[in-house]
Short mmCIF file of C-alpha atoms (C1' of nucleotides) in Angstrom, two decimals:
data_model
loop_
_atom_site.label_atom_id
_atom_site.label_comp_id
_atom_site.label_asym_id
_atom_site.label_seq_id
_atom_site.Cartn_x
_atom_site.Cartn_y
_atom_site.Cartn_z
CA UNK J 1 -23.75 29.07 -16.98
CA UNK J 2 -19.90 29.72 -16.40
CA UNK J 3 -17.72 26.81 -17.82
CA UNK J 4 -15.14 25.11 -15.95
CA UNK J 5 -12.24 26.24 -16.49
CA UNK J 6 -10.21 23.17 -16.03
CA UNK J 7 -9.88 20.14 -18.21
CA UNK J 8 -11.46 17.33 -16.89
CA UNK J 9 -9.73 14.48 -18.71
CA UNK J 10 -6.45 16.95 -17.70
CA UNK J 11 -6.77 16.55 -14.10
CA UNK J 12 -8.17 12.95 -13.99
CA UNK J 13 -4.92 12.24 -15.41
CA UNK J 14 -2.76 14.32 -12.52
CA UNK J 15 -4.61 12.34 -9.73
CA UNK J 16 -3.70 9.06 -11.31
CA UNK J 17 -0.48 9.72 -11.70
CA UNK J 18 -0.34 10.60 -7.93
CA UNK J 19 -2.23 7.68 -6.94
CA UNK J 20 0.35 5.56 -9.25
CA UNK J 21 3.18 6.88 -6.76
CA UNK J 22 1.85 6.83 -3.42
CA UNK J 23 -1.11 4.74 -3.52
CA UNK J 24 -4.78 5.57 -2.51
CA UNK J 25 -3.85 6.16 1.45
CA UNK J 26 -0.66 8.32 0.61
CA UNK J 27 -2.48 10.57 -2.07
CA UNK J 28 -3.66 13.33 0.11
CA UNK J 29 -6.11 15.92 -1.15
CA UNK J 30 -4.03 18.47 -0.68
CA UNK J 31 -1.14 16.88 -3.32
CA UNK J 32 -4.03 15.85 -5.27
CA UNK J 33 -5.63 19.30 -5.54
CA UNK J 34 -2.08 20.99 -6.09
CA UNK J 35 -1.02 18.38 -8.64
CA UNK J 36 -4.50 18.44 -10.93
CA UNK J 37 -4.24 22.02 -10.53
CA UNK J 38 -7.73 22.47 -9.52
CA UNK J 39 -9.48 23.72 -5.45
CA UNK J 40 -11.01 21.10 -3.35
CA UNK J 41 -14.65 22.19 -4.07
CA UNK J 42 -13.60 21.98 -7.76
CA UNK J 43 -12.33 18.15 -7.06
CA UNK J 44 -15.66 17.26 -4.90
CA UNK J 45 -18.21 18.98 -7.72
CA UNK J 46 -16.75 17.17 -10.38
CA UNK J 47 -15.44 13.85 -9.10
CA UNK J 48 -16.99 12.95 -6.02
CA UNK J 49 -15.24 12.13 -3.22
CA UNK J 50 -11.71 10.82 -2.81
CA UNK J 51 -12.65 6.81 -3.47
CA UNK J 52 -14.45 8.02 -6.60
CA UNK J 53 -11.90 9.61 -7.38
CA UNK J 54 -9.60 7.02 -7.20
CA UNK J 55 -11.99 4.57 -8.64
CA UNK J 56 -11.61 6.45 -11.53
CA UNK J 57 -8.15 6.89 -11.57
CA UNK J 58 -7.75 3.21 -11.45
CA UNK J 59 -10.16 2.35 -14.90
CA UNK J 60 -8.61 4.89 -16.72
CA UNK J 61 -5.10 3.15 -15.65
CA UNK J 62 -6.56 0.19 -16.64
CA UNK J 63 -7.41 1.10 -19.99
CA UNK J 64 -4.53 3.08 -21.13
CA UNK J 65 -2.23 -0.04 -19.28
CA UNK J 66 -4.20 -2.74 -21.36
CA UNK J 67 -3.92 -0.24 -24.58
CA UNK J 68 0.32 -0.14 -23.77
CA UNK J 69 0.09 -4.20 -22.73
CA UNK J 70 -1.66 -4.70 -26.43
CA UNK J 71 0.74 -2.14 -28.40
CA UNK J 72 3.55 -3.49 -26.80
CA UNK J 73 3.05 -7.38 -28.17
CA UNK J 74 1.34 -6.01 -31.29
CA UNK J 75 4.88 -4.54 -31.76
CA UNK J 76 6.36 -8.15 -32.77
CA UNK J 77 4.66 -10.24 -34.80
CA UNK J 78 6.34 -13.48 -33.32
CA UNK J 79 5.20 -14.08 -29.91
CA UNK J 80 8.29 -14.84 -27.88
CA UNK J 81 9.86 -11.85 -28.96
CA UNK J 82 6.58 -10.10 -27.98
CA UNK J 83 6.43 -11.37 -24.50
CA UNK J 84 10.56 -10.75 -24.42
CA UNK J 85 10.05 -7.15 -25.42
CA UNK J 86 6.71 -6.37 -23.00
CA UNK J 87 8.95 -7.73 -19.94
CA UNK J 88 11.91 -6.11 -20.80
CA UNK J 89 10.00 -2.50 -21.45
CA UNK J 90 8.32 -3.73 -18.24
CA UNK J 91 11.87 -3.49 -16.22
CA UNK J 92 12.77 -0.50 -17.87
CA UNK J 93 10.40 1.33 -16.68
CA UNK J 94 6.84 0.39 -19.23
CA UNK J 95 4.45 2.80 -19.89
CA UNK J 96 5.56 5.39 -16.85
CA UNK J 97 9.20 5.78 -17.33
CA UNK J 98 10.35 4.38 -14.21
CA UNK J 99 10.61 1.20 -13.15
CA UNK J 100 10.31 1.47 -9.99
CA UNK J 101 6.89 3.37 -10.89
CA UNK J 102 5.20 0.15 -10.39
CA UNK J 103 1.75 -0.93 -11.35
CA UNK J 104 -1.51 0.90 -9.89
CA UNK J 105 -3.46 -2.22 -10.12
CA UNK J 106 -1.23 -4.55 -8.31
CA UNK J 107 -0.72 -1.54 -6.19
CA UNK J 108 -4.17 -1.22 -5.29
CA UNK J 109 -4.42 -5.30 -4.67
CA UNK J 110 -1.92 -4.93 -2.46
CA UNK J 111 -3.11 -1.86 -0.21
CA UNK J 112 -6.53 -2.21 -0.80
CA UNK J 113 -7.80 -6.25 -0.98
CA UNK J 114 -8.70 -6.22 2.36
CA UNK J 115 -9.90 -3.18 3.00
CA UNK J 116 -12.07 -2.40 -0.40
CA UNK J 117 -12.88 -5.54 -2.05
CA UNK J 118 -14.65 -3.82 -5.00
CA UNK J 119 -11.58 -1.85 -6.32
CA UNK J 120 -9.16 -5.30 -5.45
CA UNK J 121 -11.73 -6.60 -7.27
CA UNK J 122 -11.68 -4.09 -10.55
CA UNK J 123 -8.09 -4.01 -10.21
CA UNK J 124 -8.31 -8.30 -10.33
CA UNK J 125 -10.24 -7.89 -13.19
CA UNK J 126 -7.72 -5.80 -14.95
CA UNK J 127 -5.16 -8.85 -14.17
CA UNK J 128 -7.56 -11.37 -15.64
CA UNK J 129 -8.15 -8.91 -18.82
CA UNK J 130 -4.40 -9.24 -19.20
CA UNK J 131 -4.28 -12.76 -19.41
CA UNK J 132 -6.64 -12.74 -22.10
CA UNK J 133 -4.54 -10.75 -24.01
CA UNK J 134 -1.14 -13.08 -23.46
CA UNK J 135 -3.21 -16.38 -24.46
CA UNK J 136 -4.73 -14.91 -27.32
CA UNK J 137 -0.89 -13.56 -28.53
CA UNK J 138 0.35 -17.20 -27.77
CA UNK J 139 -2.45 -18.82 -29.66
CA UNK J 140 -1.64 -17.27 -32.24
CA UNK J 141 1.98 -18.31 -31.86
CA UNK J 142 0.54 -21.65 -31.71
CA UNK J 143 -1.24 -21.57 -35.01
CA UNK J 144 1.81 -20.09 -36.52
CA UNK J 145 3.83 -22.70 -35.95
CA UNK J 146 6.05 -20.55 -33.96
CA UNK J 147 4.76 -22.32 -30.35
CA UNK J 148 4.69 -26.53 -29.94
CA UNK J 149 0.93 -27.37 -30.16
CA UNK J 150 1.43 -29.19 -26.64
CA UNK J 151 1.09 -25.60 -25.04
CA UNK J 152 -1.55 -25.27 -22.83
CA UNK J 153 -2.20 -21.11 -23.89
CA UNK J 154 -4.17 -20.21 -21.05
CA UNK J 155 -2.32 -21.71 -18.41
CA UNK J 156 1.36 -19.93 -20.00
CA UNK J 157 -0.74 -16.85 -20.05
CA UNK J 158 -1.12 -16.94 -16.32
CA UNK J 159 1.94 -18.09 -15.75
CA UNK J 160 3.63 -15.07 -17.80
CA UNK J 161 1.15 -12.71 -15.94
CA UNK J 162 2.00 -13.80 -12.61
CA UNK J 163 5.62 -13.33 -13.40
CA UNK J 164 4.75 -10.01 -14.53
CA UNK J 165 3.38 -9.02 -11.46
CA UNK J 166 6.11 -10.41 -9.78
CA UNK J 167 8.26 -8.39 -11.52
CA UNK J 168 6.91 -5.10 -11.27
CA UNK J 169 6.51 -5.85 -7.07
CA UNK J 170 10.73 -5.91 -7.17
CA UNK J 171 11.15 -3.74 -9.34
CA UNK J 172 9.68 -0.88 -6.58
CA UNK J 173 13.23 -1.45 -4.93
CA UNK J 174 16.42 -1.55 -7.03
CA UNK J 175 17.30 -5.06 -7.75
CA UNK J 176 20.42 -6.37 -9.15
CA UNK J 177 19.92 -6.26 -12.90
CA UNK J 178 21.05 -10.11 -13.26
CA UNK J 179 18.98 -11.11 -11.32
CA UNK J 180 16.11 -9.33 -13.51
CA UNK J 181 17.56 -10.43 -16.79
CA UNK J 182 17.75 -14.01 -15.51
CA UNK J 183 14.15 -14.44 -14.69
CA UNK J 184 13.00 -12.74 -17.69
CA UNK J 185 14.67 -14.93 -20.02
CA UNK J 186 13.67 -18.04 -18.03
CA UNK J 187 10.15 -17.00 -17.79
CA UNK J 188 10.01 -16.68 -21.59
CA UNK J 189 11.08 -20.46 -21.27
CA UNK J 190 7.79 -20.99 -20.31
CA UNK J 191 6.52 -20.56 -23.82
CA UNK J 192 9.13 -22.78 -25.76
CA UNK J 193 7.79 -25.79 -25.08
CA UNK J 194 5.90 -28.12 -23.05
CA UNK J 195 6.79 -30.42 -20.80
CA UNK J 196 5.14 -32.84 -18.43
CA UNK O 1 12.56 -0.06 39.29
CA UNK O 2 9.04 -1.23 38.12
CA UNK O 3 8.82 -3.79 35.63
CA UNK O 4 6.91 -3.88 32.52
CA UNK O 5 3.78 -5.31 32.64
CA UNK O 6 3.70 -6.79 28.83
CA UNK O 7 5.85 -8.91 26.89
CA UNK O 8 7.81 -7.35 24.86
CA UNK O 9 7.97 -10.29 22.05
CA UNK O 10 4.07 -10.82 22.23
CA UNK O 11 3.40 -7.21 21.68
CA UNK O 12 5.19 -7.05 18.61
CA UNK O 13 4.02 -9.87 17.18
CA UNK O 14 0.50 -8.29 17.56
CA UNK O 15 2.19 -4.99 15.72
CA UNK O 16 3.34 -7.22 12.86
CA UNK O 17 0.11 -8.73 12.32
CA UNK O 18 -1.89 -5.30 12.46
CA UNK O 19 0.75 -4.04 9.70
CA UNK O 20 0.52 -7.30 8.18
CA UNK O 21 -2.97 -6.88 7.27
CA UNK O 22 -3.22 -3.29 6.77
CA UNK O 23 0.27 -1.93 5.84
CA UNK O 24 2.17 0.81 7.32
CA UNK O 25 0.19 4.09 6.79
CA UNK O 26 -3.31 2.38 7.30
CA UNK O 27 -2.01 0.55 10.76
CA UNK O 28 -3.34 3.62 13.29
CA UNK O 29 -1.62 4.01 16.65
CA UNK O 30 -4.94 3.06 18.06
CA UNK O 31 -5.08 -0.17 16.30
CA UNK O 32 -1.98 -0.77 16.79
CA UNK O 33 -1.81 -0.48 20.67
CA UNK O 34 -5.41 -1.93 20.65
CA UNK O 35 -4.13 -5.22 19.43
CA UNK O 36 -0.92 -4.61 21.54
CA UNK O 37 -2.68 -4.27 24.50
CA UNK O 38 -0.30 -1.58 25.68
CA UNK O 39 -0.68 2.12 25.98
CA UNK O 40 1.16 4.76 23.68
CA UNK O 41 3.48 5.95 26.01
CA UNK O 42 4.67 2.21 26.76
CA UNK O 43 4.92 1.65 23.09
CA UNK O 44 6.73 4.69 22.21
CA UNK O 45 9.43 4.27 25.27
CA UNK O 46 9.71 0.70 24.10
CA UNK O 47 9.76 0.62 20.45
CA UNK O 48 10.30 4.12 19.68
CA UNK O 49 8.27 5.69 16.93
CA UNK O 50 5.82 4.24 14.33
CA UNK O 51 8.54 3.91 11.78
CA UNK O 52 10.86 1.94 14.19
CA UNK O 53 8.17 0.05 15.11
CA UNK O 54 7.13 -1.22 11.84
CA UNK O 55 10.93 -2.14 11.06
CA UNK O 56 10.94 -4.15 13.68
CA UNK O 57 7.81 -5.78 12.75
CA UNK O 58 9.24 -6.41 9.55
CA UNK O 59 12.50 -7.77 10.76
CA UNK O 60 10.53 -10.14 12.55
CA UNK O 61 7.79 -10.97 9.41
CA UNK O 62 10.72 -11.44 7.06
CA UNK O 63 12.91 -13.98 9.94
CA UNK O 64 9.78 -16.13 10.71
CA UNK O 65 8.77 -16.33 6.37
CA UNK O 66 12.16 -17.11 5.91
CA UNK O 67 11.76 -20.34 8.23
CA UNK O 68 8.91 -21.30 7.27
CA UNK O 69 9.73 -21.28 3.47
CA UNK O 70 12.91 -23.53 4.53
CA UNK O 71 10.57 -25.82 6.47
CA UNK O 72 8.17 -26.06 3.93
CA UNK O 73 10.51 -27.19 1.28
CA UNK O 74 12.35 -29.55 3.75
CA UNK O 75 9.25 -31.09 4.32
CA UNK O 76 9.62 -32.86 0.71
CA UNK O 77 12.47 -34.40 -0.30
CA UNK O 78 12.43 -33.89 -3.61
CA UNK O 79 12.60 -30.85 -5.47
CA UNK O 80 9.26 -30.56 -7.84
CA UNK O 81 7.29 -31.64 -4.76
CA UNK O 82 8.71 -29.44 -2.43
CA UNK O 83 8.15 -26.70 -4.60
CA UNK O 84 4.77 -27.75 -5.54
CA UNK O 85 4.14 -27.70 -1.78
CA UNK O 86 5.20 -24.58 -0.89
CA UNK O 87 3.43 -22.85 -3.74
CA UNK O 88 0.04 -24.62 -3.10
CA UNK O 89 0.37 -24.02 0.76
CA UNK O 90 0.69 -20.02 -0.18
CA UNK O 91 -2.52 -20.36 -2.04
CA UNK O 92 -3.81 -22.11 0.96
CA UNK O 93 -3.50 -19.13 3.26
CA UNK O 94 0.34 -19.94 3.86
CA UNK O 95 1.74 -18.63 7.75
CA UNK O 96 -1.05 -16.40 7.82
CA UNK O 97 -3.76 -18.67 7.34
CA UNK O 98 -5.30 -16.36 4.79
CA UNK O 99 -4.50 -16.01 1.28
CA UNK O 100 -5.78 -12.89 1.46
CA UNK O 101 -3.16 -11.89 3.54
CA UNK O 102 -0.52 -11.52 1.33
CA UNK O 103 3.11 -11.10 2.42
CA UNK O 104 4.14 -8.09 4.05
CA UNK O 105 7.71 -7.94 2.49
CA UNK O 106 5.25 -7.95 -0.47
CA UNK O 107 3.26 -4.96 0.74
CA UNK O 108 6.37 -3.08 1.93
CA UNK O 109 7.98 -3.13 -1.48
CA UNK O 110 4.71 -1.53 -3.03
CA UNK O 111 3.59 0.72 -0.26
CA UNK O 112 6.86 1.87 0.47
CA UNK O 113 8.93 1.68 -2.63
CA UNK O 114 8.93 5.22 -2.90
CA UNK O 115 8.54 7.02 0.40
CA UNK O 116 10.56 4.27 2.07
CA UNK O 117 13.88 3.32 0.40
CA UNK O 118 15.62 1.79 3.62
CA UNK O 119 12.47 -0.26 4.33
CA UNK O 120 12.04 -1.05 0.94
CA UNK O 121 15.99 -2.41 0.42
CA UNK O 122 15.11 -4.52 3.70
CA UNK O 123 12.24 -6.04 1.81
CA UNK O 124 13.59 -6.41 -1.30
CA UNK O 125 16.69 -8.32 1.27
CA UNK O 126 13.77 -10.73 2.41
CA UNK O 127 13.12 -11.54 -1.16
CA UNK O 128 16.42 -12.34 -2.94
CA UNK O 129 17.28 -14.26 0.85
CA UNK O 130 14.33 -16.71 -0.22
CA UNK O 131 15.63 -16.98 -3.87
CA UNK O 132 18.68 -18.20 -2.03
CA UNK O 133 17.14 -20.95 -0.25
CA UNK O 134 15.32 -21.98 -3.77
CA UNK O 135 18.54 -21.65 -5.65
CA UNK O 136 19.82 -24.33 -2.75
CA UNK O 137 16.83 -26.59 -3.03
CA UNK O 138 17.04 -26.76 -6.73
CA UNK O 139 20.72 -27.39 -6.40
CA UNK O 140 20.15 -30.36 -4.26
CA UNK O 141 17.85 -31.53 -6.95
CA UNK O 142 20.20 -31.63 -9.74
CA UNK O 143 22.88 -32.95 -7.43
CA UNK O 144 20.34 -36.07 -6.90
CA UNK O 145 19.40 -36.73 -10.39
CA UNK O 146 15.98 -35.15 -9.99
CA UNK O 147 16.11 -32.52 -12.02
CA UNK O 148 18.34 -31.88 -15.73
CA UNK O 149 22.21 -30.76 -14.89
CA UNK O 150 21.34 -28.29 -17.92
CA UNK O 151 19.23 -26.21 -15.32
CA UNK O 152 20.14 -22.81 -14.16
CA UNK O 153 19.26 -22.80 -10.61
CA UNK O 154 19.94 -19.41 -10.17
CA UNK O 155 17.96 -18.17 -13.00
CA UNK O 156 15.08 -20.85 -12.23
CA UNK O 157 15.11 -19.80 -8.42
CA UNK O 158 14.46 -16.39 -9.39
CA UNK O 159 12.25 -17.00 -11.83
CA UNK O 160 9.84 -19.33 -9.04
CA UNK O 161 10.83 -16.47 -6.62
CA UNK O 162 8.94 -13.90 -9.21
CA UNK O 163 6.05 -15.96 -9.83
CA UNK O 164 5.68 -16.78 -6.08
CA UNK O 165 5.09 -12.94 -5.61
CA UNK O 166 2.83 -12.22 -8.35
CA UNK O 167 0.88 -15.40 -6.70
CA UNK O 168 0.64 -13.52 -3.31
CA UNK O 169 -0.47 -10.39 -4.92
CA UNK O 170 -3.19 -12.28 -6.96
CA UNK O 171 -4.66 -13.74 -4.19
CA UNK O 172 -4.87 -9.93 -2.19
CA UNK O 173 -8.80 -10.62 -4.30
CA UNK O 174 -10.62 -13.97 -4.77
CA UNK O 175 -9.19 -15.40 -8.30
CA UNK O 176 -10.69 -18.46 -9.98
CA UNK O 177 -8.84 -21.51 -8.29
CA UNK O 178 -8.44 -22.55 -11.81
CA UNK O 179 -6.34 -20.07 -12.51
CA UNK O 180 -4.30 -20.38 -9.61
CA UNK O 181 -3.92 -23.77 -10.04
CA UNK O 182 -2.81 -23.63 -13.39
CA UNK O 183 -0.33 -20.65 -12.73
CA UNK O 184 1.05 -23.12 -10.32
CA UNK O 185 1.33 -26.05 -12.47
CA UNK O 186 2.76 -24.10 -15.20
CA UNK O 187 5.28 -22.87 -12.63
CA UNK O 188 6.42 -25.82 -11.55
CA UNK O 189 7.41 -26.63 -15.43
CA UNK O 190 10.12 -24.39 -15.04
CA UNK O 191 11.74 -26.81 -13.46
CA UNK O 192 11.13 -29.64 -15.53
CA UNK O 193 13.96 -29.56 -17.87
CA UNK O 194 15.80 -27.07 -19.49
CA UNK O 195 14.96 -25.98 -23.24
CA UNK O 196 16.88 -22.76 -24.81
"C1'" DG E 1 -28.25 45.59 -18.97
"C1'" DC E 2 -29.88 42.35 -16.09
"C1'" DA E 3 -31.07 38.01 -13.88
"C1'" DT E 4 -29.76 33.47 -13.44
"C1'" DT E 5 -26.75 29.91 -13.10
"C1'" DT E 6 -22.52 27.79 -12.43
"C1'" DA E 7 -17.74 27.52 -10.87
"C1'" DC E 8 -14.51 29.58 -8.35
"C1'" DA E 9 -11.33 30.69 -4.09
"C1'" DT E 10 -11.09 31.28 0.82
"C1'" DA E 11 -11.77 29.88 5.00
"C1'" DC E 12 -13.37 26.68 7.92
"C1'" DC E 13 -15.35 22.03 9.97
"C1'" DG E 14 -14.97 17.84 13.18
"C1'" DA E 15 -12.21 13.81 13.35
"C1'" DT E 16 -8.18 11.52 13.43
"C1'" DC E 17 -3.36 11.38 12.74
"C1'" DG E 18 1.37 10.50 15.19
"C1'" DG E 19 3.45 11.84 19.29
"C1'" DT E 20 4.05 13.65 24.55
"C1'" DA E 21 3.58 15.94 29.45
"C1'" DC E 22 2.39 14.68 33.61
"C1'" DA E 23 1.35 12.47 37.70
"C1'" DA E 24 -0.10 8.32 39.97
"C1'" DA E 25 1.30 3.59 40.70
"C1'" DA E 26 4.35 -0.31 41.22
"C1'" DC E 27 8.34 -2.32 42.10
"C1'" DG E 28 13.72 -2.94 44.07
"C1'" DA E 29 17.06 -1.32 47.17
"C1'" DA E 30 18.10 0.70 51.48
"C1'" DT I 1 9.08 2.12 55.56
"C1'" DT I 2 11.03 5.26 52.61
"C1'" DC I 3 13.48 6.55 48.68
"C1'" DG I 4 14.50 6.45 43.78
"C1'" DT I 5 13.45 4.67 39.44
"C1'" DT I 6 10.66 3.11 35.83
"C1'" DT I 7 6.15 2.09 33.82
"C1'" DT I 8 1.68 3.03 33.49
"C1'" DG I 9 -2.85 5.46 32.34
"C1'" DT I 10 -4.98 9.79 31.24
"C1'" DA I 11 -5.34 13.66 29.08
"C1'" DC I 12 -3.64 16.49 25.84
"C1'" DC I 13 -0.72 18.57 21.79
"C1'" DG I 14 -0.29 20.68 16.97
"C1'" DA I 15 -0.80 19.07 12.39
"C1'" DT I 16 -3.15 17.05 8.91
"C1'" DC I 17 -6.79 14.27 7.33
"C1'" DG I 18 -11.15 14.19 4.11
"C1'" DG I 19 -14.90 17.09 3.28
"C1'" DT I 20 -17.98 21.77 3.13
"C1'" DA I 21 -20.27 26.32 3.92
"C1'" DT I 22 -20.03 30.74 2.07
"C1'" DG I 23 -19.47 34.57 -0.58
"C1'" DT I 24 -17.84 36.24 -5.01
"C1'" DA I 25 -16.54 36.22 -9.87
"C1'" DA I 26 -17.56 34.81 -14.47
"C1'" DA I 27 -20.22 33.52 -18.26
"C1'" DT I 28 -24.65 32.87 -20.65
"C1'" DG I 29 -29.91 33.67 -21.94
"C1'" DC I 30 -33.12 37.10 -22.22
#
DNA sequence: GCATTTACATACCGATCGGTACAAAACGAA
DNA sequence: TTCGTTTTGTACCGATCGGTATGTAAATGC
């Protein structure tokens, strides 16, 4: 049997990166095919069909994102700084180099809730797997002493999440960078202490 | 000269909804004059083409959120209320009366980020105009003794602004209400008091 | 060397996309 | 009524959409 001569992991990583610009309606098979460097009846034999395609675009963003989310507050040992430096990599353009790059996952919420509820809902997930990660990085503050015990960790975890996504929505268009570096810093007040 | 046989304000609240709930490049022409009840050449000799159409749509999304933001945080007198009402009616379904609906400003700035810097800017317009009216409402409150003089209303407007998105996109799939809720609680603490 | 199997490239499919040509129909002005 | 103007509905346009049929080239087992 002839082998492919194409690498698989290669090209799955071309067609995300296309779907991470123009989202799943935007990503036509013909920049898809060009940009993964492979024909159509290459792309159909080996991936399915466009949705599967995407669908498995979108896990294997998920995974690398949740890999770059954990590096990124494994980098500092102290949480705030952790959460400062994940937001502020976050504006600056996070694990695709440009800000404005966005997120495929809130991307994919966005374009796609109503219209495919199981990839809103494995891009939700992917949300939800996030939060984990921030209250498990401000429990840990928490038993450090770094964080007041008062904080309720899996609430701030939303919170920060949700601000996160917030954040990477306006970053699509240019904001002013004040008005970034503003609510930043006063998200990370979320985490200094609690309040009634 | 005949006259037109549609209104011309009714029509295009029909467009904004179809774009509202399926953004710009999944909104057909036969959808779209489906649910406008007019024909394609009456569309195209009134609103001009698809692109003009949806910035009109837009226009018109982003004039009647703005209002009813303001109308929902008039509705309370104080600030923390107010707020607390405006975020828990979003989660409620909001103008729309779906959550799932999102906000199209929302949608704009991650469909059309990219492709679409005009529309994108005009989106992006929408957002930091709400910011303003929070930045006002928060004002008021530490004019009345509500809320701690030590508060940075400009930072903390932004900052609700942000997680106000990130709500809207959640809610694009079914989250727990628990989370929800305590995203919004934890929110609302940002206006509490200041800590550094 | 040969048969088999697999992947390849080309060329094509019906459907739908956004957008228009055209002629009938409906009004206002005369 | 008749003319002139504008809107309307139908029918159509080329282009592109996602997806495939087909024939050929390449690699392996025998």
């Amino acid at each position: 049997m002839r082998p492919r001569a194409f690498d698989e992991e290669q090209a799955l990583d071309a067609a995300m990166r296309v779907f991470w610009e123009k989202g799943y309606e935007a990503a036509s098979l013909t920049e898809l095919t060009q940009r993964m460097d492979i024909r159509k009846p290459s792309l159909y034999a080996t991936f399915g069909d466009k949705r599967e395609l995407f669908e498995r675009a979108l896990k294997r963003y998920t995974e690398r994102h949740a890999a770059y989310v954990e590096q990124v507050l494994e980098r500092e040992d102290q949480t705030i700084p952790a959460f400062a430096g994940l937001l502020r990599d976050t504006a600056a353009g996070g694990s695709g180099g440009d800000p404005a790059l966005g997120c495929l996952a809130v991307l994919t919420l966005d374009e796609l809730g109503a219209a495919e509820p199981d990839l809103a809902a494995q891009a939700l997930d992917h949300q939800l797997r996030l939060a984990a990660l921030f209250r498990r990085k401000i429990e840990k503050g928490i038993g450090s002493g770094e964080l007041s015990r008062e904080l309720d960790a899996e609430a701030s975890a939303g919170a920060v999440l949700v601000s996160l996504i917030g954040l990477t929505v306006m970053l699509k268009a240019k904001p002013p960078s004040a008005f970034i570096d503003a609510a930043i810093a006063t998200t990370l007040t979320l985490l200094k202490e609690e309040k009634r």
